Amino acid sequence: MGDVWNALADPTRRAILSHLRKGDLNAGEIADKFNISKPSISHHLSILKSADLVRSEKQGQNVIYRLNTSVLEDAMALIAGMIGKEDET
């Protein structure tokens, strides 16, 4: 789960995930939503893929990215459980 926390720590990666919540996008469509270089977007996507937060699929010349909702749901459930726990000391 450490890779997930590292991936979620960056605001650009969280913004990418937010865009992908609305639907699948190719790398160019994701890059168009940001004022940073395409290689930087590619790096962020690589980190999100390594954390298994996004999946990619080659379709012709495009790579389509989509959320891996099961990992994201697991992370959110863990956060919710941590917030909901009362101090046990």
CSV table of C-alpha atoms in Angstrom, one decimal:
chain,number,residue,atom,x,y,z
A,1,MET,CA,0.0,0.0,0.0
A,2,GLY,CA,3.1,2.2,0.3
A,3,ASP,CA,3.2,2.9,-3.5
A,4,VAL,CA,-0.4,4.0,-3.3
A,5,TRP,CA,0.3,6.6,-0.6
A,6,ASN,CA,3.3,7.9,-2.5
A,7,ALA,CA,1.2,8.1,-5.7
A,8,LEU,CA,-1.6,9.9,-3.9
A,9,ALA,CA,0.8,12.4,-2.2
A,10,ASP,CA,1.2,14.4,-5.4
A,11,PRO,CA,-1.5,16.9,-6.4
A,12,THR,CA,-1.0,16.4,-10.1
A,13,ARG,CA,-1.5,12.6,-9.8
A,14,ARG,CA,-4.6,13.3,-7.7
A,15,ALA,CA,-5.9,15.6,-10.4
A,16,ILE,CA,-5.2,12.9,-13.0
A,17,LEU,CA,-7.3,10.4,-11.0
A,18,SER,CA,-10.0,13.0,-10.7
A,19,HIS,CA,-10.2,13.4,-14.5
A,20,LEU,CA,-10.2,9.6,-14.9
A,21,ARG,CA,-13.2,9.3,-12.5
A,22,LYS,CA,-15.2,11.0,-15.3
A,23,GLY,CA,-14.1,8.4,-17.9
A,24,ASP,CA,-11.2,6.8,-19.7
A,25,LEU,CA,-8.7,9.1,-21.4
A,26,ASN,CA,-5.7,8.7,-23.7
A,27,ALA,CA,-2.4,10.2,-22.7
A,28,GLY,CA,-2.8,13.2,-25.0
A,29,GLU,CA,-6.2,14.0,-23.5
A,30,ILE,CA,-4.8,13.8,-20.0
A,31,ALA,CA,-1.8,16.0,-21.0
A,32,ASP,CA,-4.2,18.6,-22.5
A,33,LYS,CA,-5.7,19.2,-19.1
A,34,PHE,CA,-2.4,20.3,-17.6
A,35,ASN,CA,0.1,23.0,-18.1
A,36,ILE,CA,3.1,20.7,-17.8
A,37,SER,CA,5.2,18.7,-20.3
A,38,LYS,CA,4.0,15.5,-21.9
A,39,PRO,CA,7.1,13.7,-20.5
A,40,SER,CA,6.0,14.9,-17.0
A,41,ILE,CA,2.5,13.5,-17.5
A,42,SER,CA,4.0,10.3,-18.7
A,43,HIS,CA,6.1,10.1,-15.5
A,44,HIS,CA,3.0,10.7,-13.3
A,45,LEU,CA,1.0,8.0,-15.2
A,46,SER,CA,3.9,5.6,-14.8
A,47,ILE,CA,3.8,6.2,-11.0
A,48,LEU,CA,0.0,5.7,-10.9
A,49,LYS,CA,0.4,2.5,-12.9
A,50,SER,CA,3.1,1.2,-10.6
A,51,ALA,CA,0.8,1.8,-7.6
A,52,ASP,CA,-1.9,-0.1,-9.6
A,53,LEU,CA,-4.3,3.0,-9.4
A,54,VAL,CA,-4.7,3.1,-13.1
A,55,ARG,CA,-4.7,0.6,-15.9
A,56,SER,CA,-3.6,1.2,-19.5
A,57,GLU,CA,-4.6,-0.5,-22.7
A,58,LYS,CA,-3.1,0.1,-26.1
A,59,GLN,CA,-5.7,0.9,-28.8
A,60,GLY,CA,-4.1,1.5,-32.1
A,61,GLN,CA,-1.6,4.3,-31.7
A,62,ASN,CA,-3.2,5.5,-28.4
A,63,VAL,CA,-2.8,4.3,-24.8
A,64,ILE,CA,-6.1,4.5,-23.0
A,65,TYR,CA,-6.0,5.0,-19.2
A,66,ARG,CA,-8.7,4.1,-16.7
A,67,LEU,CA,-9.0,4.0,-13.0
A,68,ASN,CA,-8.4,0.7,-11.2
A,69,THR,CA,-11.3,1.2,-8.9
A,70,SER,CA,-10.7,-1.8,-6.7
A,71,VAL,CA,-7.3,-0.5,-5.5
A,72,LEU,CA,-8.7,3.0,-5.1
A,73,GLU,CA,-11.7,1.7,-3.1
A,74,ASP,CA,-9.3,-0.3,-0.9
A,75,ALA,CA,-7.2,2.8,-0.1
A,76,MET,CA,-10.4,4.8,0.6
A,77,ALA,CA,-11.7,2.1,2.9
A,78,LEU,CA,-8.4,2.1,4.8
A,79,ILE,CA,-8.5,5.9,5.2
A,80,ALA,CA,-12.1,5.7,6.3
A,81,GLY,CA,-11.3,3.0,8.9
A,82,MET,CA,-8.4,5.1,10.2
A,83,ILE,CA,-10.6,8.2,10.6
A,84,GLY,CA,-13.4,6.3,12.1
A,85,LYS,CA,-11.2,4.6,14.8
A,86,GLU,CA,-11.2,6.0,18.2
A,87,ASP,CA,-8.0,6.4,20.1
A,88,GLU,CA,-7.4,3.0,21.8
A,89,THR,CA,-4.8,4.3,24.3
